[in-house]
Each structure stands twice: as structure tokens, then as C-alpha cells.
CSV table of C-alpha atoms in Angstrom, one decimal:
chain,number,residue,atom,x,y,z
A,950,UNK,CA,0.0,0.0,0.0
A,951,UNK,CA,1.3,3.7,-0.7
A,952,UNK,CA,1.8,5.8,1.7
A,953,UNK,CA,-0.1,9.0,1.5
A,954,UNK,CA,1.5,12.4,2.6
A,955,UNK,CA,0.9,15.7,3.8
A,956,UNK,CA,0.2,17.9,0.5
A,957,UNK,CA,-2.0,15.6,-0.7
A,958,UNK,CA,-6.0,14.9,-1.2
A,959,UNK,CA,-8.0,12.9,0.7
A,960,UNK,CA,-11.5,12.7,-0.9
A,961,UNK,CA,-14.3,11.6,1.4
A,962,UNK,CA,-17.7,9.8,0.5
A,963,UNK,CA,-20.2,12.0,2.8
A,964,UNK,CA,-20.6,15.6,3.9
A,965,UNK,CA,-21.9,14.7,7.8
A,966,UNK,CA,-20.3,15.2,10.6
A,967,UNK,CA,-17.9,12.3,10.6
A,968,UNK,CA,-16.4,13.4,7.3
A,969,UNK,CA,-16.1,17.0,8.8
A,970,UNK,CA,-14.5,15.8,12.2
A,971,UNK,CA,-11.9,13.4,9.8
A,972,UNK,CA,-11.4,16.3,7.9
A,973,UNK,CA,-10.5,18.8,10.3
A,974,UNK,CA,-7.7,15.8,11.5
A,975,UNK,CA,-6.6,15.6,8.3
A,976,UNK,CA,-5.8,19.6,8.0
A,977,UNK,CA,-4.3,19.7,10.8
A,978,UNK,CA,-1.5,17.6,9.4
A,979,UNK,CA,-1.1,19.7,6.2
A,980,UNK,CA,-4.0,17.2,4.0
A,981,UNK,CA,-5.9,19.0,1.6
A,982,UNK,CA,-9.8,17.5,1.6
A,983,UNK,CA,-12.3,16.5,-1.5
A,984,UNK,CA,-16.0,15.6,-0.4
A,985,UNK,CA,-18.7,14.6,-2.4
A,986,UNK,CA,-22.2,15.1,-0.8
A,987,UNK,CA,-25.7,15.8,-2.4
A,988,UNK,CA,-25.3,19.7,-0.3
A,989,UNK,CA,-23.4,22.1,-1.2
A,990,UNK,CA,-23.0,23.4,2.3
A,991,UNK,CA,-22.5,20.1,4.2
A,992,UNK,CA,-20.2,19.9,7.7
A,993,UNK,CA,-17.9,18.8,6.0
A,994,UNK,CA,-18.3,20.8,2.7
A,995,UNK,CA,-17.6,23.9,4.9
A,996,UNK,CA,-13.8,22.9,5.6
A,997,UNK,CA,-13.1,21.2,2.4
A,998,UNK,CA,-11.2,22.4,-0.4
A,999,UNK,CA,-13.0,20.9,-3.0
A,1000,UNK,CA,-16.6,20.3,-2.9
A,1001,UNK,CA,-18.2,17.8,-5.3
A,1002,UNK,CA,-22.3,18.5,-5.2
A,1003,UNK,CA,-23.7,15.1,-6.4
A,1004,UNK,CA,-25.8,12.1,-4.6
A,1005,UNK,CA,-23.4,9.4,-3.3
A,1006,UNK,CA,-23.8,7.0,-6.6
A,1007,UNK,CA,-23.4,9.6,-9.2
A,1008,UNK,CA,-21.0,7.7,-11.7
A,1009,UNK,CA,-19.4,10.9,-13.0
A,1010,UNK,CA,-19.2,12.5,-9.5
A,1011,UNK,CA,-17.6,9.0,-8.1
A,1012,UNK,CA,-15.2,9.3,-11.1
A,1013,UNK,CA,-14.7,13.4,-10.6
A,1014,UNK,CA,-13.3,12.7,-6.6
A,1015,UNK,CA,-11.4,9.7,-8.0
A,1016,UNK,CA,-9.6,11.7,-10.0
A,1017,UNK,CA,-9.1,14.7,-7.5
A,1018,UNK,CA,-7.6,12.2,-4.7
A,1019,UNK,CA,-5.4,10.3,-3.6
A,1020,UNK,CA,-6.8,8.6,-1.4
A,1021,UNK,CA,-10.5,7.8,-0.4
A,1022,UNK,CA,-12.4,7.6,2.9
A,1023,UNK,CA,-16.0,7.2,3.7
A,1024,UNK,CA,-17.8,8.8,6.5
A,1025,UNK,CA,-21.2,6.4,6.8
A,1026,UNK,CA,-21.7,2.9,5.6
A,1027,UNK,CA,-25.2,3.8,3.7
A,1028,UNK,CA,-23.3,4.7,0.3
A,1029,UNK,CA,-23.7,2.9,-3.2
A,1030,UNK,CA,-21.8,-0.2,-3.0
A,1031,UNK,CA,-22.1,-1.0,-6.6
A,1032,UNK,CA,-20.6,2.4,-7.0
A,1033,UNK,CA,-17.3,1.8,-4.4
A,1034,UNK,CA,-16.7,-0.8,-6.2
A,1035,UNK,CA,-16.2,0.6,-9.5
A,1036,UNK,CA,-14.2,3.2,-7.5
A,1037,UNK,CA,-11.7,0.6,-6.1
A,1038,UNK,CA,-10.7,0.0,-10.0
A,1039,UNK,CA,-9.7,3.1,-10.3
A,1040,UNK,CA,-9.0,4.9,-7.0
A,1041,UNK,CA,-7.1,4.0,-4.4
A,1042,UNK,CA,-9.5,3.0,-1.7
A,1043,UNK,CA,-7.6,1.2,0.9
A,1044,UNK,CA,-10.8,0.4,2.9
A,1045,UNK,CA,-12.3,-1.4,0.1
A,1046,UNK,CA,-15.9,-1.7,-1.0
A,1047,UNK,CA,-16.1,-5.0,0.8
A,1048,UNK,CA,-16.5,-4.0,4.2
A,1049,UNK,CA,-19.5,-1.5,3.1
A,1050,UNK,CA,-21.4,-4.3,1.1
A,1051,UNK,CA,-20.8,-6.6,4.7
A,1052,UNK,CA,-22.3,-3.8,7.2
A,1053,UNK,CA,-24.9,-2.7,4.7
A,1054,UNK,CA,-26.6,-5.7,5.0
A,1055,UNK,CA,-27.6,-7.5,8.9
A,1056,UNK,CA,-27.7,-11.1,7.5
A,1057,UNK,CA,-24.0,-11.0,5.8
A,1058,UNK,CA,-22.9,-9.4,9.0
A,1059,UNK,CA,-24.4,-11.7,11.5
A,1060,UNK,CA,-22.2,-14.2,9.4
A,1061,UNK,CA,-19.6,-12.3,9.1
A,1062,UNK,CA,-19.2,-12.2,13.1
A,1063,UNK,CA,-20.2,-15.4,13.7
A,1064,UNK,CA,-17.4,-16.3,11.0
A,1065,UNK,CA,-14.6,-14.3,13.1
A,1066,UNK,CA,-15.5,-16.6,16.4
A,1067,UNK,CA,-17.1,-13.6,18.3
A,1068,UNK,CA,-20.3,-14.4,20.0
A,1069,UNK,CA,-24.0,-13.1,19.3
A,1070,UNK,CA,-27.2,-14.0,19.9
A,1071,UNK,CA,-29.1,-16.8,18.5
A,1072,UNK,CA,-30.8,-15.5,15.5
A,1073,UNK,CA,-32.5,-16.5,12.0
A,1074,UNK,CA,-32.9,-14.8,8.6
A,1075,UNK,CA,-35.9,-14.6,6.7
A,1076,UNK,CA,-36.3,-13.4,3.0
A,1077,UNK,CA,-40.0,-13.2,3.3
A,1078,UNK,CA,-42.6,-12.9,6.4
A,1079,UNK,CA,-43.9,-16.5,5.7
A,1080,UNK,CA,-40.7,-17.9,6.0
A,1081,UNK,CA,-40.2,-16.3,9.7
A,1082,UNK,CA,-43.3,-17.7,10.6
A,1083,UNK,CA,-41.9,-21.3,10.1
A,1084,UNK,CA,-38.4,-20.3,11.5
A,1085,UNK,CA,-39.3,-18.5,14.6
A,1086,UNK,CA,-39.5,-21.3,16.6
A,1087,UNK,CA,-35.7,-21.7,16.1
A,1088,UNK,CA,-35.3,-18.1,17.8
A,1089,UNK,CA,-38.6,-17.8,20.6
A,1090,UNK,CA,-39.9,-14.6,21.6
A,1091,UNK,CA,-39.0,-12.3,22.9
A,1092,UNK,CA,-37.1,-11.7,19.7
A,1093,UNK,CA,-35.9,-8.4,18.0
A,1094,UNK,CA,-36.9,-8.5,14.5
A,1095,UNK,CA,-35.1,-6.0,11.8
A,1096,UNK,CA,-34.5,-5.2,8.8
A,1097,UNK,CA,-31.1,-6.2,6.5
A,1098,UNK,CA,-30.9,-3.4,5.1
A,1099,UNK,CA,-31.3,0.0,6.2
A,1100,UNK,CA,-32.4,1.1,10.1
A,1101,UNK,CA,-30.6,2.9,12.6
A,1102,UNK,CA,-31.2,4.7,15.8
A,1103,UNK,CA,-34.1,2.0,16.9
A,1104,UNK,CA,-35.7,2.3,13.1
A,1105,UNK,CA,-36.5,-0.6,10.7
A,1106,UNK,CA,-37.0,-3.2,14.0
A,1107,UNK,CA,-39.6,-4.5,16.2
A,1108,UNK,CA,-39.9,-6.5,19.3
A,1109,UNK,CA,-42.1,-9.1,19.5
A,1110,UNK,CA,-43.0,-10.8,22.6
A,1111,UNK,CA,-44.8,-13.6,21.8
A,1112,UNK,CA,-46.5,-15.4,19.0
A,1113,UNK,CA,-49.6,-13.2,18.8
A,1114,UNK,CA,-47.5,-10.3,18.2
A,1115,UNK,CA,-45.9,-11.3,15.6
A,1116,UNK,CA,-47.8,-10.2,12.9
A,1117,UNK,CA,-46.5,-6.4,13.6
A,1118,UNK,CA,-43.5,-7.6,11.7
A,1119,UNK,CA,-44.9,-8.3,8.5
A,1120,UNK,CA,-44.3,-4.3,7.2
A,1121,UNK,CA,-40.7,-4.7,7.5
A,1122,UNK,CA,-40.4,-7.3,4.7
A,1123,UNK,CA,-41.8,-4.8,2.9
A,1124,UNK,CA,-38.3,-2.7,2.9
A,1125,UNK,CA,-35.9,-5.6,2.8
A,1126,UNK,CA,-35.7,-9.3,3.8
A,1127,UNK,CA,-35.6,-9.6,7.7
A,1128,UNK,CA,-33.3,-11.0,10.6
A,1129,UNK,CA,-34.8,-11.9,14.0
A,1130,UNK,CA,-32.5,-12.7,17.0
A,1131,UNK,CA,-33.3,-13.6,20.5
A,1132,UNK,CA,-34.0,-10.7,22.8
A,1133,UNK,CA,-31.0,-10.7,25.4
A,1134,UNK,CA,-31.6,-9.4,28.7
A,1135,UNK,CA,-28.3,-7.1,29.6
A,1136,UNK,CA,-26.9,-4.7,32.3
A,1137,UNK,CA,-25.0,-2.7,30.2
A,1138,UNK,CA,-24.4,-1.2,26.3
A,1139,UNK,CA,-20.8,-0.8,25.8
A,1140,UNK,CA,-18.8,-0.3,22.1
A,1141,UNK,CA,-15.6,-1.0,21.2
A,1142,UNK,CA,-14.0,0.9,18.5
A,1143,UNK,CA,-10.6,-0.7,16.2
A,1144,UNK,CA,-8.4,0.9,14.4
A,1145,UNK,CA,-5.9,-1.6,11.8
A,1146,UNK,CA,-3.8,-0.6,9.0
A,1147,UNK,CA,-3.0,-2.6,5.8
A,1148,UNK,CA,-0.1,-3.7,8.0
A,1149,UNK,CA,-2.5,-5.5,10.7
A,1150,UNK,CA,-1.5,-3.4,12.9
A,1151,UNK,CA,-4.5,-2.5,15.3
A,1152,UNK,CA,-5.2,-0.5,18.8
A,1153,UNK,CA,-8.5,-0.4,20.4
A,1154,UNK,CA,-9.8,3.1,22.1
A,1155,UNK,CA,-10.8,2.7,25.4
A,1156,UNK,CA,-14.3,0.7,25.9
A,1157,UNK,CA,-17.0,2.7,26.4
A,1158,UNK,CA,-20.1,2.7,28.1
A,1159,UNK,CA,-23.2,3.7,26.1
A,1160,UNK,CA,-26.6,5.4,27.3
A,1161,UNK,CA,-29.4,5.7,25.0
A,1162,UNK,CA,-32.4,7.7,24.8
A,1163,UNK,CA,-35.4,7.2,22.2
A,1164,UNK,CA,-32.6,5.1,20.5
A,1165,UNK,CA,-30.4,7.6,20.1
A,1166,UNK,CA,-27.0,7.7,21.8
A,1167,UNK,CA,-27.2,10.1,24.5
A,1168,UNK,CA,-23.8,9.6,26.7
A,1169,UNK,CA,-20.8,7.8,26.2
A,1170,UNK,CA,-18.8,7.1,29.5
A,1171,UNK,CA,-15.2,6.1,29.3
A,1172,UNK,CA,-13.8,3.9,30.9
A,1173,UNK,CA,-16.6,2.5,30.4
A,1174,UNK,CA,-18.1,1.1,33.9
A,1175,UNK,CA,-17.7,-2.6,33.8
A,1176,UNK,CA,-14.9,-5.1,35.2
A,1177,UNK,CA,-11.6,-6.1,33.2
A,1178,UNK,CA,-13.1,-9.4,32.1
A,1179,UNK,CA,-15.5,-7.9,30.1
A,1180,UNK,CA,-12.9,-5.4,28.8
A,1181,UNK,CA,-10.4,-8.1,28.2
A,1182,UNK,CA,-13.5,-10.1,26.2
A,1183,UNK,CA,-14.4,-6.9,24.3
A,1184,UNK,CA,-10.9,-5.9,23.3
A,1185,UNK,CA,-10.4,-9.4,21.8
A,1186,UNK,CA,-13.8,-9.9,20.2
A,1187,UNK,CA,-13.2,-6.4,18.1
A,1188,UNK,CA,-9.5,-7.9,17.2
A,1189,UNK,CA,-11.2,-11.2,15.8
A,1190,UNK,CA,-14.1,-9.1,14.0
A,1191,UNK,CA,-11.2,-6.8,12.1
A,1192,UNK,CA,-8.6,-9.9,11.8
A,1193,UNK,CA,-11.4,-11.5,10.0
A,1194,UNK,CA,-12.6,-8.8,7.9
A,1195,UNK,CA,-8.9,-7.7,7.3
A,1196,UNK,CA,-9.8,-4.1,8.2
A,1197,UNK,CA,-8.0,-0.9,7.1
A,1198,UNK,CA,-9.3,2.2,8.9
A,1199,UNK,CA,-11.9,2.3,11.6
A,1200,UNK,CA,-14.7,-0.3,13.0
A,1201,UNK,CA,-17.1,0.6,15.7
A,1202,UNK,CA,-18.1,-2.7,17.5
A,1203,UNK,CA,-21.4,-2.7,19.6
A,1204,UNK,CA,-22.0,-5.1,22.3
A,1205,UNK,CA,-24.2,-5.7,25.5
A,1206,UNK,CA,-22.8,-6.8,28.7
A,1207,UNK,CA,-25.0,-9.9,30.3
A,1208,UNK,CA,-25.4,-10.4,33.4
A,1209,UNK,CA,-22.7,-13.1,33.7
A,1210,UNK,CA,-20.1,-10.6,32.5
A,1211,UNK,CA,-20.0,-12.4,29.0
A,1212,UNK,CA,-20.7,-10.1,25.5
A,1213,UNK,CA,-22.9,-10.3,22.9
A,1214,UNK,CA,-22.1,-8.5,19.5
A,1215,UNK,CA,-24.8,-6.3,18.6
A,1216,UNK,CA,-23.8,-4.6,15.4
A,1217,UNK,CA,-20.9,-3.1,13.7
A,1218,UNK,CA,-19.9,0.4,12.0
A,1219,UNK,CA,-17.0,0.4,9.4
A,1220,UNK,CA,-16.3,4.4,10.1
A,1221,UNK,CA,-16.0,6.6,13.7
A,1222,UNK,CA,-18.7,6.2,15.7
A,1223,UNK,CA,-20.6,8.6,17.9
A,1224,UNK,CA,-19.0,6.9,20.8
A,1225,UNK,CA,-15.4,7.7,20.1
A,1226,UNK,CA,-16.1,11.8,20.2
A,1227,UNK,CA,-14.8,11.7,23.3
A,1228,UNK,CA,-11.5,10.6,22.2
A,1229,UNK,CA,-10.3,14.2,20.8
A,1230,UNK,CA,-10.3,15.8,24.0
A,1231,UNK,CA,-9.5,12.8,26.5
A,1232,UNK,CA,-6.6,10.5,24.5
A,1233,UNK,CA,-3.7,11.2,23.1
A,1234,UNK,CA,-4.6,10.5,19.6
A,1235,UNK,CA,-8.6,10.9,18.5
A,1236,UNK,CA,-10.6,8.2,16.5
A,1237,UNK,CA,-10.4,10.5,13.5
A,1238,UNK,CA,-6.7,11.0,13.4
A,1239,UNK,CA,-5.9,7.4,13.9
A,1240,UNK,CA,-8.9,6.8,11.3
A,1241,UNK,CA,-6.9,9.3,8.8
A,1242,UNK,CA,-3.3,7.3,9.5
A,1243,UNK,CA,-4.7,4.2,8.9
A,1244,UNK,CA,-6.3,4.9,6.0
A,1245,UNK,CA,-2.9,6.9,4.4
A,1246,UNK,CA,-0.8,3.8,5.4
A,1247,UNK,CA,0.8,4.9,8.3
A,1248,UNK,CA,2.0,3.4,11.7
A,1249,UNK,CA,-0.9,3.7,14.5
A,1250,UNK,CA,-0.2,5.1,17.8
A,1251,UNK,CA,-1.3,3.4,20.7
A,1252,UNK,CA,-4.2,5.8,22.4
A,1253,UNK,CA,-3.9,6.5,26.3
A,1254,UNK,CA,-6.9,8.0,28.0
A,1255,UNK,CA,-5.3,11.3,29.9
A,1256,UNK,CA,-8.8,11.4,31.9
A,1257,UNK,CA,-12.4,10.0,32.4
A,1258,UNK,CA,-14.7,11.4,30.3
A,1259,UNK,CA,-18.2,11.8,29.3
A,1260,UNK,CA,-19.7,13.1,25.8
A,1261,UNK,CA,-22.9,14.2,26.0
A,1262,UNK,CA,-24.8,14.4,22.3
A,1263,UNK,CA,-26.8,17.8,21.0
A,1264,UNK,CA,-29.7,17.0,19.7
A,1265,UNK,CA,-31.6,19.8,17.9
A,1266,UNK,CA,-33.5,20.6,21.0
A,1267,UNK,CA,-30.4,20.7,22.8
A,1268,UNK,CA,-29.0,23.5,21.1
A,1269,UNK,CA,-30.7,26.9,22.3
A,1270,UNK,CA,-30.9,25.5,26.4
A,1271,UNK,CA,-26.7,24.9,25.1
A,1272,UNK,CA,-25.7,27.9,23.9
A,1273,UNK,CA,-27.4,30.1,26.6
A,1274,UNK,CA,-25.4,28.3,29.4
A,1275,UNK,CA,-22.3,27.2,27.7
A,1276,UNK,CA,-20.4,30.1,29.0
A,1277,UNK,CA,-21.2,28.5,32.4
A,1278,UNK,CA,-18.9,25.3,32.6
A,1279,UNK,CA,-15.5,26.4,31.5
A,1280,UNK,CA,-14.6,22.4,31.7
A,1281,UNK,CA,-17.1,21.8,28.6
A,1282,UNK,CA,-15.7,21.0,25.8
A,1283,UNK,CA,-17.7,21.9,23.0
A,1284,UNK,CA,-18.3,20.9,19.6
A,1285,UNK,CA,-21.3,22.1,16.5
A,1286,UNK,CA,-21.1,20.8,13.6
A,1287,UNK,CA,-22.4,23.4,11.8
A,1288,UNK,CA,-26.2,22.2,10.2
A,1289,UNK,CA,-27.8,24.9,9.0
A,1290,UNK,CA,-31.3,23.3,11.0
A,1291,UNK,CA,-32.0,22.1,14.8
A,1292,UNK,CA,-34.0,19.6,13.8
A,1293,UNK,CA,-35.8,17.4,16.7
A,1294,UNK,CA,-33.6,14.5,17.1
A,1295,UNK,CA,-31.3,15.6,14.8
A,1296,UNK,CA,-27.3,15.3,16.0
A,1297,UNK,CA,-26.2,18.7,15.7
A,1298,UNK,CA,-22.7,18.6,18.2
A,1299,UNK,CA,-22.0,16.8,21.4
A,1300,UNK,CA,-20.6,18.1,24.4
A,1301,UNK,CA,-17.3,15.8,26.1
A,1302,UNK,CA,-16.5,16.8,29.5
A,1303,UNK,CA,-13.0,15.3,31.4
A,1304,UNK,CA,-13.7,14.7,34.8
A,1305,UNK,CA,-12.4,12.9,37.8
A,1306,UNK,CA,-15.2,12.1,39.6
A,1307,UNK,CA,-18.3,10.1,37.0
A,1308,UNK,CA,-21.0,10.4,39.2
A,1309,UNK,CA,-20.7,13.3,39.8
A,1310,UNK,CA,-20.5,14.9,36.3
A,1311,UNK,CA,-23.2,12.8,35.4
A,1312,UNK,CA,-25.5,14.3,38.4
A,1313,UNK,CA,-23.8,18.1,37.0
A,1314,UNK,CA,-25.4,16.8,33.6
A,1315,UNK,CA,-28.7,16.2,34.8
A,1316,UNK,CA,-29.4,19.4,37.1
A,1317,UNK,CA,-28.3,21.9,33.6
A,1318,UNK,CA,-31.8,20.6,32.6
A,1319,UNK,CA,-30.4,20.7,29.0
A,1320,UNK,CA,-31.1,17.1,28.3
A,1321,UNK,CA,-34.1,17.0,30.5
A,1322,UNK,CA,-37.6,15.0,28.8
């Protein structure tokens, strides 16, 4: 693999705030940035020195930021896999299209895990409603039942409880064929996130802790609050899952802790996740600067947490109760990632705070009344 240096472009698939966040790391070391997103004014588009305003699977626009970088990154996994792939011919894409047409889809990742030796639940796949009927048994309720394709933050899946219920999944094989897996009673959501280069060389972030709200990620706690067994058992699940996979770049692995301190795999993200913000204030290298070396072929460096940490997310109705108090806690540390709308629910910033006592922050948290129902 070449090695890509400062002076050069780094074109990313996707305008959000992922692709901004890897982009501002990439600047920092003298990287010049290409992004192709449908807006002109995207997160990202606003720091980037060339903009390409085209949907993800334009042909032409996948060609144009071909030829503009050296290198290409993605920021999300929803992207035209067909259209990666092309790209691979005739870009240099160390992450492959691979990896995208694996996450994209529940069933190929649920064997794709499974493949690697890490452990998750019991589940079945369905291409059509009838044919979950006659494997559900295999499963039992309560089961979780989603879509393959498509669905995030809670949408595209349904829990059913018992048989009679059933039936309320029958609209999702209207989207895409189906998955159901065995609900798993756990204690805790925690996410691993790995970081290889073409070199296998891989580090882990530190393991954190995740809370959500309405399906949303609302706080990340690092280190996540849990006992060394289960960090041990995390740490090597998420080496198996990128061995396996032969990862360059970034993979966010999401787990719950059982009661019996053993992990379950929930899902996986080929890109920085939401709960690794906290790494640009509290380690000594972020998720989108080790993201940004993998991906340009260098060595990694291995991250060290300075401090505990919480992120908080801002959600669009976050953002007015934020900025009116922000002057407040000169400890906050605080990041917008410039949408032009505060949508409801929408993830406009988050908010990572470095602390030395948890509990505490997370009572200091509370009383702000920003995040408040």
C-alpha cells in the first residue's frame, strides 16, 4: 500500500459530521480535503477544499473525486456499494468496498461475526414474512426483529414478545428481507471501536459505556463502567471481527454486557462512531486522526486516556438550552457541527466533559436541565 502524505487529497464519500470531524484531523497535518455530498453546504463541505455536489452513486461525481484524490475515505456505511466498487478499479481506496457491502446488510454481518468466532445471539434470517413464521421457533420470543438493510437509531425493528405479536412484523419485509435474533436481557451497552492498518497493525480506544435515549445515543462514558473481564472479552472480540474482515481504517463494534459478565455483539460500524467523540479531548490521539493514518498507510499510535470522560450528544432541542449556558462550565468542551437546522432529534454537536469524579458529572449533567424529557 502507498503511503499517503501531507500535500496531498484525501477525498471523502459523505458531507456529515464524521467526514467534517476526519477532515479537520486531516488539515491539521497539512492534508488537503475532497468531499462529495448531495449539499453544497455540508459539515464537511464547509472545511473542504474541493466540494463535489452530487448524490453518493453519481457515476461521473464518483469518477470526478477519483480523479481529484489520492486517497479515499467514507464517513457512513449507507453509500452505493455498486458504485465503491467501480471506484476501487480506479481509485485507491484502501478500505475497500467490501467491508461497506458486509455492514450494509444485517444477515451478511451476523455471518460475518459469527465467522470471526465472536459471540452473538441466537438469531434467524428470513427473505420473506412467511418464512419467519416457520423459522421463529428456532429463535422464541422475545425476539428483536429487523430489517437487513437499512435502520438505525431503533428504526426498521420491532420487538415481539410472543406469537400473537408477531404479525406487527410483517411491514418490514416490505423494505428488505428480515433478521430476528433472540431478545438478550443485559446490564449494560458498551462499544468497542478498532483501528488496523493494511499492515494489521491494530489498537482499540478505550471501551465505552453507552446510554441511549429514544434510540439515540445520549452519553458515552469512558472507561466504560464494567470489570476487566468484560474489557479483556471486548478488546479481543473487536481484534477477531477486524482480523477477520482484514480491516483498514476504523470499525465501531457494539455489544451488550450480560449479566454473567460475558458479550454479545450487537452490530458493527466500518467508520468513527458517535461513541469515540470523546476521544479528541480525552486520548492522546482521536478516532479521526488514527482513522486518517490508517487509511494513508501509516503506523498507529497506541491511544492512552489522559482522563475519564463523558460526551454528551446535541440533539436539535439541545441546542438553544446549550448555547445560553455554555459560558457557564468552562470544563465543557464543545463541539457544532455546523447544520444549518436544529431539527428534533437531529445530531447537531455533542458536548465531552473530562472529569475525575463520574458520578458526579453525570448528576452536574442532569441538574443543567439541557437534556431533560
Amino acid at each position: 500500500m502507498k503511503t499517503i502524505l501531507p500535500g496531498q487529497t484525501i477525498g471523502i464519500i459523505g458531507g456529515g459530521q464524521l467526514g467534517r470531524m476526519m477532515g479537520l484531523a486531516a488539515k491539521e497535518a497539512g492534508f488537503k480535503i475532497a468531499v462529495l455530498d448531495p449539499v453544497m453546504d455540508s459539515p464537511c463541505g464547509q472545511i473542504a477544499d474541493i466540494r463535489i455536489v452530487a448524490p453518493y452513486n453519481d457515476e461521473i461525481a464518483l469518477e470526478e473525486l477519483g480523479e481529484v484524490s489520492d486517497v479515499i475515505t467514507y464517513e457512513f456505511e449507507n453509500i452505493d456499494y455498486e458504485g465503491l466498487k467501480r471506484l476501487t478499479q480506479i481509485a485507491h481506496v484502501p478500505q475497500g468496498a467490501e467491508l461497506v457491502r458486509i455492514t450494509q446488510n444485517r444477515i451478511n454481518e451476523k455471518a460475518e461475526i459469527t465467522a470471526s468466532g465472536a459471540p452473538v445471539a441466537n438469531y434467524v434470517a428470513a427473505q420473506t414474512f412467511e418464512e419467519l413464521t416457520l423459522k421463529i421457533g428456532e429463535v422464541g420470543y422475545p425476539c428483536i426483529v429487523k430489517t437487513a438493510f437499512g435502520g438505525y437509531d431503533g428504526k426498521g425493528q420491532v420487538k415481539i414478545d410472543s406469537e400473537s405479536d408477531l404479525h406487527e412484523a410483517e411491514s418490514l419485509f416490505v423494505h428488505s428481507a428480515c433478521i430476528a435474533e433472540a431478545f438478550v436481557p443485559f446490564t449494560k451497552e458498551i462499544s468497542v471501536i478498532i483501528q488496523r492498518n493494511d499492515k494489521g497493525q491494530s489498537y482499540c480506544l478505550p471501551v465505552a459505556e453507552n446510554i441511549h435515549k429514544h434510540h439515540i445515543l445520549h452519553e458515552s462514558i469512558v472507561p466504560a463502567r464494567v470489570n476487566e473481564k468484560v474489557l479483556a472479552q471486548a478488546e479481543d472480540a473487536a481484534k477477531k471481527i477486524a482480523d477477520h474482515l482484514n480491516l483498514v481504517g476504523t470499525l465501531a463494534v457494539e455489544m451488550f454486557v450480560l449479566e454473567n459478565d460475558e458479550i454479545i455483539i450487537n452490530e458493527l460500524a466500518p467508520r468513527p462512531h458517535n461513541s469515540g467523540h470523546y476521544s479528541i479531548e480525552a486520548c492522546n490521539i482521536s478516532q479521526f486522526h488514527q482513522h486518517i493514518r490508517a487509511i494513508c498507510g501509516w503506523p498507529l499510535r497506541k491511544p492512552i486516556l489522559w482522563q475519564s470522560s463523558i460526551m454528551v450528544n446535541v440533539l436539535g432541542e439541545h441546542v438553544a438550552p446549550l448555547t445560553k449556558i455554555v459560558t457557564d462550565y468552562p470544563d465543557w468542551s464543545i463541539h457544532l457541527y455546523g447544520k444549518a437546522e436544529a431539527k428534533l432529534k437531529r445530531k447537531m454537536g455533542h458536548v465531552t466533559i473530562m472529569t475525575d469524579n463520574i458520578e458526579k458529572t453525570l448528576e452536574d449533567i442532569n441538574s443543567t436541565g439541557i437534556w431533560s424529557e
